[in-house]
mmCIF file of C-alpha atoms and ligand atoms in Angstrom:
data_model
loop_
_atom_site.group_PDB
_atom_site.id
_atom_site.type_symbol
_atom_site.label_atom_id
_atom_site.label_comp_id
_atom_site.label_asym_id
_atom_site.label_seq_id
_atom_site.Cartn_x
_atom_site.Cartn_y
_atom_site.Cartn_z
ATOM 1 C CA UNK A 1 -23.155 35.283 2.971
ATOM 2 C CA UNK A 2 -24.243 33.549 6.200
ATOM 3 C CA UNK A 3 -23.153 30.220 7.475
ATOM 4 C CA UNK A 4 -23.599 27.373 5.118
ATOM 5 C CA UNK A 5 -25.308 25.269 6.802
ATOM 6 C CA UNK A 6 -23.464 22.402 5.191
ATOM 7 C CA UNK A 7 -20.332 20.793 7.516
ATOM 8 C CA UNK A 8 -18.005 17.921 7.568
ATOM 9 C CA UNK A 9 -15.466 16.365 9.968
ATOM 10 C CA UNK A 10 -13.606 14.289 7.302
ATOM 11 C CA UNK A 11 -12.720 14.338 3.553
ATOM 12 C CA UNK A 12 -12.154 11.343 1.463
ATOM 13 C CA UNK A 13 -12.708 9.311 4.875
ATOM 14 C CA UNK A 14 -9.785 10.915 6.494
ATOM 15 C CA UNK A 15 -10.552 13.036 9.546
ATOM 16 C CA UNK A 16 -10.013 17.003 9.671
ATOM 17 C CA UNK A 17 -8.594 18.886 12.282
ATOM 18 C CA UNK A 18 -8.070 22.222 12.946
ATOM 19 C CA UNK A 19 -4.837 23.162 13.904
ATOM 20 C CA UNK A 20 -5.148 26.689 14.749
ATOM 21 C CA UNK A 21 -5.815 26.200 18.595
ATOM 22 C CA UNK A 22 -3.231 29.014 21.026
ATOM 23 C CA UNK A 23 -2.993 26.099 23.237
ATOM 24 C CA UNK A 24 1.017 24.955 21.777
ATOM 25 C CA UNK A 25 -0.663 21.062 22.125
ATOM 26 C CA UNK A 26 -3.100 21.805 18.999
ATOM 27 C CA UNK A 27 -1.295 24.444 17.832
ATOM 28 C CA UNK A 28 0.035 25.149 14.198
ATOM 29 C CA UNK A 29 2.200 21.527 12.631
ATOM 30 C CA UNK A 30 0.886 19.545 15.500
ATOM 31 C CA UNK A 31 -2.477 17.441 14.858
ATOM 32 C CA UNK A 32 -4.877 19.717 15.867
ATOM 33 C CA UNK A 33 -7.932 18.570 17.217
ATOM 34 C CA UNK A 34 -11.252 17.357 15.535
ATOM 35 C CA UNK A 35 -13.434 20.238 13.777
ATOM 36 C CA UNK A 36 -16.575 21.432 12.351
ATOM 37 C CA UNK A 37 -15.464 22.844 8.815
ATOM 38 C CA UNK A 38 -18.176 24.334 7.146
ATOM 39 C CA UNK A 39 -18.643 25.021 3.500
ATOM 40 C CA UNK A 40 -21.271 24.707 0.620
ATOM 41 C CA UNK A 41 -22.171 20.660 -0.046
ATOM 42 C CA UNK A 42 -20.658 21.589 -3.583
ATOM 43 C CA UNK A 43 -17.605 22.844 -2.635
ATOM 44 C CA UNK A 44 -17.261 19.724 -0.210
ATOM 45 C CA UNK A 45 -17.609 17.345 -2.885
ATOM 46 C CA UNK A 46 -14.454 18.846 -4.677
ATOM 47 C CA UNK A 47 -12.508 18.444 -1.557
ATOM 48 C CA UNK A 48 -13.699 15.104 -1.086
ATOM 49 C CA UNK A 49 -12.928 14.264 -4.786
ATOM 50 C CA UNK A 50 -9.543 15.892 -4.524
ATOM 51 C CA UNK A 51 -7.749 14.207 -1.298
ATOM 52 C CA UNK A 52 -9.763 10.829 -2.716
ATOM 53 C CA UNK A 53 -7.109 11.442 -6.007
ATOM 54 C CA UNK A 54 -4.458 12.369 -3.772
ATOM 55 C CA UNK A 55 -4.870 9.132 -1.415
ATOM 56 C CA UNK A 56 -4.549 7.056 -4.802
ATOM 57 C CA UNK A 57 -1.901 8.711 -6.093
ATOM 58 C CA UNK A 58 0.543 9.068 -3.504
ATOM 59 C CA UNK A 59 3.015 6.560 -2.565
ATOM 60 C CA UNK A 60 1.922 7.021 1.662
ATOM 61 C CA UNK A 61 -1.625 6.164 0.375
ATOM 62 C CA UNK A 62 -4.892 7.208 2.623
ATOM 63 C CA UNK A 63 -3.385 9.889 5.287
ATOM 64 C CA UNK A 64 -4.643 9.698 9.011
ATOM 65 C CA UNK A 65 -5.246 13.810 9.552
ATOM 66 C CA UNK A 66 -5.414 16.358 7.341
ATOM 67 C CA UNK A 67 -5.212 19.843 9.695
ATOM 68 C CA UNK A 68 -6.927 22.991 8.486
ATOM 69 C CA UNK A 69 -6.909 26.321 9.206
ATOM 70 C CA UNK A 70 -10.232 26.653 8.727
ATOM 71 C CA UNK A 71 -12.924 26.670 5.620
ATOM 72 C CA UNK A 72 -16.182 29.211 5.964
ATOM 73 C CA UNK A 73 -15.110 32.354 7.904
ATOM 74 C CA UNK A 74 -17.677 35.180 7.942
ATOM 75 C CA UNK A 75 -15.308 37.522 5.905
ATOM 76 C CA UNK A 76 -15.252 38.611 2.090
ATOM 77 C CA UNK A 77 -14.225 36.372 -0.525
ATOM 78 C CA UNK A 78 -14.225 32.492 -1.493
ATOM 79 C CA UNK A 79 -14.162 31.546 2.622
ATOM 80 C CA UNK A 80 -16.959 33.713 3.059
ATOM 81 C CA UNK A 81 -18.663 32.327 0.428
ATOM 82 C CA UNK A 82 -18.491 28.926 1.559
ATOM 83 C CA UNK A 83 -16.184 27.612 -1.339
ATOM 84 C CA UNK A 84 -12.402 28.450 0.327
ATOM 85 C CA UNK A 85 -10.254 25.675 2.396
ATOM 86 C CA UNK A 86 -7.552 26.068 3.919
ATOM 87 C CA UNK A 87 -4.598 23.260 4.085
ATOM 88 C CA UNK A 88 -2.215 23.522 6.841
ATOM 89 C CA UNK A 89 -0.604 19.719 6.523
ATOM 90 C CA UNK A 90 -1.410 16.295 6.236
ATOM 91 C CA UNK A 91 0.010 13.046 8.197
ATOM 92 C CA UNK A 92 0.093 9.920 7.149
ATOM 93 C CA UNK A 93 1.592 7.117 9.148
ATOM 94 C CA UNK A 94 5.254 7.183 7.747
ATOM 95 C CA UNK A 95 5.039 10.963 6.941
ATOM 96 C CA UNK A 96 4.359 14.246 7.939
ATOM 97 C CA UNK A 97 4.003 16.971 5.896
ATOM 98 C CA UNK A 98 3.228 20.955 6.911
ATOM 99 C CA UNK A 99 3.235 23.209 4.294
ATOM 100 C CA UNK A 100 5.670 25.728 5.870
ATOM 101 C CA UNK A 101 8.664 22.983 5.304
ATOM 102 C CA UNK A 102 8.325 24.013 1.284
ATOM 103 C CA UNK A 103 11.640 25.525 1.356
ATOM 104 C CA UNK A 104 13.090 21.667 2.418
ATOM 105 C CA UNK A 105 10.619 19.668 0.695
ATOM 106 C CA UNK A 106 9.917 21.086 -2.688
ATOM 107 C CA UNK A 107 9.176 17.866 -4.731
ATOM 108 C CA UNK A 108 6.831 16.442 -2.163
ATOM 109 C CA UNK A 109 4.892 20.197 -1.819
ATOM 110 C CA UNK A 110 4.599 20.516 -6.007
ATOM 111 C CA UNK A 111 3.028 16.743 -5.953
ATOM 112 C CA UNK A 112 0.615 17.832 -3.917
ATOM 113 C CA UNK A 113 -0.524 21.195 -5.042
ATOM 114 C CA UNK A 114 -0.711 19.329 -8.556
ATOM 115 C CA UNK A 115 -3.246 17.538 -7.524
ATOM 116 C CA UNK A 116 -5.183 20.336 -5.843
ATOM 117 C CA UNK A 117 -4.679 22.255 -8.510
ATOM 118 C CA UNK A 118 -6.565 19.453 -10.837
ATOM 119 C CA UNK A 119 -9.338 20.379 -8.946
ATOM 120 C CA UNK A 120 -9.345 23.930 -7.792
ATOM 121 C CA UNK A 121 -8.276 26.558 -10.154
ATOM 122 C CA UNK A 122 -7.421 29.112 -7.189
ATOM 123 C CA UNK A 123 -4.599 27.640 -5.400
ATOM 124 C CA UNK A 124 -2.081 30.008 -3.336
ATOM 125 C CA UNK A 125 0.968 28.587 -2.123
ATOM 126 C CA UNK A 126 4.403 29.716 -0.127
ATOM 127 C CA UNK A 127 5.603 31.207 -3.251
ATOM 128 C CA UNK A 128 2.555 33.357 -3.318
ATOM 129 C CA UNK A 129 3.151 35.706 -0.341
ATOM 130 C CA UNK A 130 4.240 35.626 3.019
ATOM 131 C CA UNK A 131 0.313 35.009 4.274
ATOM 132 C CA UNK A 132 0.364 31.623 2.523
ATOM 133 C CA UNK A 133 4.037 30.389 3.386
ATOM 134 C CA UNK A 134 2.348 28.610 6.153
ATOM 135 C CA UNK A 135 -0.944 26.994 4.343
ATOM 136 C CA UNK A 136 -2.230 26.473 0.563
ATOM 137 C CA UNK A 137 -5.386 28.215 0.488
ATOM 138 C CA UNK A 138 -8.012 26.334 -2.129
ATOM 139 C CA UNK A 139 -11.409 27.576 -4.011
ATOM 140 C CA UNK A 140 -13.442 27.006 -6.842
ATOM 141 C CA UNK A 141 -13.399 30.923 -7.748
ATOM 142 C CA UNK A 142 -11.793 30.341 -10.970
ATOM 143 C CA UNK A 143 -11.669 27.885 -13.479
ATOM 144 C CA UNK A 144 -9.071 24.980 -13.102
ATOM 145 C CA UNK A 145 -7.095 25.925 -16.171
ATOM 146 C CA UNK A 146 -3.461 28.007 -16.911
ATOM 147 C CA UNK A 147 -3.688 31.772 -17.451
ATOM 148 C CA UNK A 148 -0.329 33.296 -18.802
ATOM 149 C CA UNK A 149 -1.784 36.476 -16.360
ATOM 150 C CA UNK A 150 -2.207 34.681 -13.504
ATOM 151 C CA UNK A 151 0.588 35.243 -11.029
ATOM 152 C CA UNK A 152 0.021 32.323 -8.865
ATOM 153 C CA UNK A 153 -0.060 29.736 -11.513
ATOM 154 C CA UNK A 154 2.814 31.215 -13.245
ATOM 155 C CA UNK A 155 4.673 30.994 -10.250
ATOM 156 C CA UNK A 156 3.881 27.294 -9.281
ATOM 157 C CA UNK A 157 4.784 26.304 -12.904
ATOM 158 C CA UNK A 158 8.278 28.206 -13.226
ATOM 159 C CA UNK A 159 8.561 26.365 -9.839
ATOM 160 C CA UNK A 160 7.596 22.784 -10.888
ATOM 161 C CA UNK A 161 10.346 22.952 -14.310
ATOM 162 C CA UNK A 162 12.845 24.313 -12.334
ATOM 163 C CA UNK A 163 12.714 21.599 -9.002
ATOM 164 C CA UNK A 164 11.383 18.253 -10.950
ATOM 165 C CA UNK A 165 12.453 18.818 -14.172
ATOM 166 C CA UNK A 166 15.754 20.588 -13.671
ATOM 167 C CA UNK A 167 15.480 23.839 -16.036
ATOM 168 C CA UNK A 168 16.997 27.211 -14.696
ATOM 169 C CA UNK A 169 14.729 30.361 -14.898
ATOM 170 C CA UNK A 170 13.483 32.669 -12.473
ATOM 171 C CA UNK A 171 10.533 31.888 -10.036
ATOM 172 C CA UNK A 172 9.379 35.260 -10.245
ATOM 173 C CA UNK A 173 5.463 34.687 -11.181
ATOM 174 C CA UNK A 174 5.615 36.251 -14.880
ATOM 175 C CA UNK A 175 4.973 35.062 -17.697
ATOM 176 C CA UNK A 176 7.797 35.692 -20.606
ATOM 177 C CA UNK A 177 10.138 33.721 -23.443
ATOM 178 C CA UNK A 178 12.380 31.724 -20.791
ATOM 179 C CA UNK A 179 9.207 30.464 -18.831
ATOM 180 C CA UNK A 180 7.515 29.793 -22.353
ATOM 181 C CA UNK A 181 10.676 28.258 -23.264
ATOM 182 C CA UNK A 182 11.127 25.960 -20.119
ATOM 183 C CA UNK A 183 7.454 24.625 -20.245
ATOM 184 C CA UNK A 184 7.545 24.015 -23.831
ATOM 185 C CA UNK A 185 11.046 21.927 -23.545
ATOM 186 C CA UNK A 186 9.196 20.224 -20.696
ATOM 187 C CA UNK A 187 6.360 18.908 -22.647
ATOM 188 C CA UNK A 188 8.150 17.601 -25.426
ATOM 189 C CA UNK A 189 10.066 15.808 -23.088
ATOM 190 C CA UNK A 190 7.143 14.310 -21.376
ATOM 191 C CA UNK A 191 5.234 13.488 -24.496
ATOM 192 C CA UNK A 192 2.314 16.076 -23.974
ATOM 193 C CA UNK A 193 0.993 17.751 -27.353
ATOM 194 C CA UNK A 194 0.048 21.717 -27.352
ATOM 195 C CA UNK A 195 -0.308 24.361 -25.481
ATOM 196 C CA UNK A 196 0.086 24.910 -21.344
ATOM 197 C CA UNK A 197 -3.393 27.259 -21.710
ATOM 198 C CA UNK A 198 -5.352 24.412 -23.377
ATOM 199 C CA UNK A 199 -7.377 22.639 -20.483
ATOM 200 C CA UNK A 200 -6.496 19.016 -21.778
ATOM 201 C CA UNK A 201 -2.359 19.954 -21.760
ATOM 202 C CA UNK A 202 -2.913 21.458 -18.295
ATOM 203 C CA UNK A 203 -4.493 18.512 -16.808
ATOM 204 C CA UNK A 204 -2.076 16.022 -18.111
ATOM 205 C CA UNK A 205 0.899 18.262 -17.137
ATOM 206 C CA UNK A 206 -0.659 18.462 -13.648
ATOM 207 C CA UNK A 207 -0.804 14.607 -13.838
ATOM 208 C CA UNK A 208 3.501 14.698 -14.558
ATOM 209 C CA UNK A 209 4.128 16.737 -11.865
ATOM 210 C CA UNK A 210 2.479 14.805 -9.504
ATOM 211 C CA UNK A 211 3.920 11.488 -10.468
ATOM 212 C CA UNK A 212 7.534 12.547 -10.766
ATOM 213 C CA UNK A 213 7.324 14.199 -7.446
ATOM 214 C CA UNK A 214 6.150 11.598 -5.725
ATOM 215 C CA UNK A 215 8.821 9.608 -7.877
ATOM 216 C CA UNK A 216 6.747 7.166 -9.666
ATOM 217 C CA UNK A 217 7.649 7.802 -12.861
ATOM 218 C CA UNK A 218 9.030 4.504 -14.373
ATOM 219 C CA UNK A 219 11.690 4.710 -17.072
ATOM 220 C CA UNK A 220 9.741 3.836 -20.383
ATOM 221 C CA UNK A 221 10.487 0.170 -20.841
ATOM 222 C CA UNK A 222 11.849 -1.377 -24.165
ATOM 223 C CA UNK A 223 9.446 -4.170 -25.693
ATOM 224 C CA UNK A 224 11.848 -7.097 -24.754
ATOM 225 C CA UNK A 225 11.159 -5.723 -21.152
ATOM 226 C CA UNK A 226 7.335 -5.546 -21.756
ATOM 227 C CA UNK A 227 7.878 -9.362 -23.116
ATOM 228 C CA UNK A 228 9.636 -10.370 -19.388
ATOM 229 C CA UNK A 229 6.633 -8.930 -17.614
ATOM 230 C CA UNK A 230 4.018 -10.694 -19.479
ATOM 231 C CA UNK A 231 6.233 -13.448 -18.678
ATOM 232 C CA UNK A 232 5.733 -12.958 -15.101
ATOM 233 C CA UNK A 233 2.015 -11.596 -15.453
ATOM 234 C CA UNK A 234 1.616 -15.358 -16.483
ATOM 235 C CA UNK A 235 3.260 -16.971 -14.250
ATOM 236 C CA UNK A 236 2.414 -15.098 -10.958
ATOM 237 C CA UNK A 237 -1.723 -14.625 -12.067
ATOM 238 C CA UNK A 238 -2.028 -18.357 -13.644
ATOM 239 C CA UNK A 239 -0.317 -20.570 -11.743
ATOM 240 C CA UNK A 240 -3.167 -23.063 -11.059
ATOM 241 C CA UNK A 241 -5.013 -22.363 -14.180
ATOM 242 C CA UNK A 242 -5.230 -25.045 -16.986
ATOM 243 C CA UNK A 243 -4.933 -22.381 -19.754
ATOM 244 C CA UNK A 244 -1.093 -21.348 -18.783
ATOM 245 C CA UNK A 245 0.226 -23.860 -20.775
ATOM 246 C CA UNK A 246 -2.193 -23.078 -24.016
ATOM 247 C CA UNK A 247 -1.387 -19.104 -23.329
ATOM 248 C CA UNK A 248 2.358 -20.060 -22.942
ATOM 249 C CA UNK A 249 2.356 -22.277 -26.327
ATOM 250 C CA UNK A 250 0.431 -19.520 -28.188
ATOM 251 C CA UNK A 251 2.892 -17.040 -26.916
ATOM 252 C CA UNK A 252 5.875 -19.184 -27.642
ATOM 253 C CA UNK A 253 4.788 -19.571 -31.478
ATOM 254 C CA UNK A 254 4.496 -15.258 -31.753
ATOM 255 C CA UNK A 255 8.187 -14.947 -29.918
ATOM 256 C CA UNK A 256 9.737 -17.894 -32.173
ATOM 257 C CA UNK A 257 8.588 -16.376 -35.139
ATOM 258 C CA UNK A 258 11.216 -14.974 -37.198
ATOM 259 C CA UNK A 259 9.820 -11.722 -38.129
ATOM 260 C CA UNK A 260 9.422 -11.007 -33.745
ATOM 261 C CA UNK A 261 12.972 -12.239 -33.479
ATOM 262 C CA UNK A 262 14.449 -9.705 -35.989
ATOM 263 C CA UNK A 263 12.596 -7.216 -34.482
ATOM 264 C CA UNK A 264 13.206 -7.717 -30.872
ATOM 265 C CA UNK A 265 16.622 -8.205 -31.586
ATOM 266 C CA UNK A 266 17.603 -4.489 -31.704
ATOM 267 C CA UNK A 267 16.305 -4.362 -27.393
ATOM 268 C CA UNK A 268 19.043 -6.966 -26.870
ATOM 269 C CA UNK A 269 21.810 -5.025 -25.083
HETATM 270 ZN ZN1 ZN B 1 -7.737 30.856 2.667
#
């Protein structure tokens, strides 16, 4: 396929550079330098919809750069076709991250390919071969869903139990009764009904990964704890407002009854 004609320069308002350049200034894990990246308006979309996610998610919030290796290259397959990306790093202000540091930043490198991976189904990463050790490479070839068969998926999920949620099995990309094991122990524990393959179960896995990585999971709170933050929810959002004290009395009456009492009275520690 020729050329889309179809470019950007940022994604989810965040510039994109290419940081392929033999000149050491602009070379690979520096900045790079501002780009044409061209790719179908579809395929753009995605990206844009993806980092948007990511930007929300993450505890750095909107990054400054993300640096590329490059998206439409006149070659076979996805990049040729206008629908393959390339991610080489992204910086934010208080952090850098390059995909070749996976080997001393697991957690952070699993957050993010969970979230790419919510909206590509081809993602290859540093597990993958040595090609990708320096770069995820991204397309919309295949659907965004888990295949037992597929080696790259396998191989980010035996990954993701092992290094957020501390199981011990092989990272070896196929599929058999420890990895079914592993994943199944892992949803229970998270709460997540069914089956890895089933699109829903996927997704909301995806969603796990991403948040304990980034270490945002908060440690399910007990109802007397929910009580102290409505509490404060009251206090900090109604401060000036002549219903606090009607909201307060009305609240006071459901805590002093005796039926809440004997039943908040098991959180007291
Ligand atoms: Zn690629």
């Amino acid at each position: 396929m020729s050329r889309p004609a179809n470019y950007f320069k940022k994604l989810a308002g965040v510039p994109v550079h290419y940081d392929r350049f033999t000149d050491v200034r602009y070379g690979y894990g520096t900045k790079g330098k501002p780009y044409d990246f061209f790719c179908t308006k579809k395929f753009q979309d995605k990206l844009d919809a993806c980092f948007q996610e990511l930007w929300n998610i993450c505890p750095h919030g909107k990054g400054e750069v993300i640096t590329s290796a490059g998206a439409y290259v006149d070659k076979p397959g996805s990049h040729g076709m206008g629908r393959g990306f390339d991610l080489d790093g992204i910086f934010w202000p208080n952090k850098t991250f390059i995909t070749i540091n996976y080997p001393t930043e697991k957690e952070f490198y699993l957050g993010v390919e969970a979230v790419l991976r919510k909206h590509f189904g081809t993602v290859l990463n540093h597990l993958y071969n040595n090609a990708h050790q320096d770069h995820f490479h991204i397309d919309d070839t295949s659907e965004v869903k888990f295949f037992t068969s597929s080696r790259s998926r396998v191989l980010f999920l035996q990954a993701t139990v092992v290094n957020l949620f501390e199981k011990t099995i092989d990272i070896d990309g196929d599929w058999g009764p420890k990895t079914r094991g592993a994943i199944t122990d892992v949803l229970q524990t998270l709460g997540i009904q069914n089956d890895i393959t089933d699109l829903a179960v996927w997704l909301k896995y995806l969603d796990s990964v991403a948040k304990t990585a980034f270490g945002i999971v908060e440690k399910e709170k007990n109802p007397l704890e929910l009580l102290q933050d409505l509490y404060k929810c009251i206090d900090d959002q109604l401060q000036d407002s002549t219903s606090k004290k009607t909201i307060e009395s009305a609240l006071a009456l459901f805590i002093d009854h005796l039926d809440t009492q004997k039943w908040l009275k098991q959180y007291n520690s």
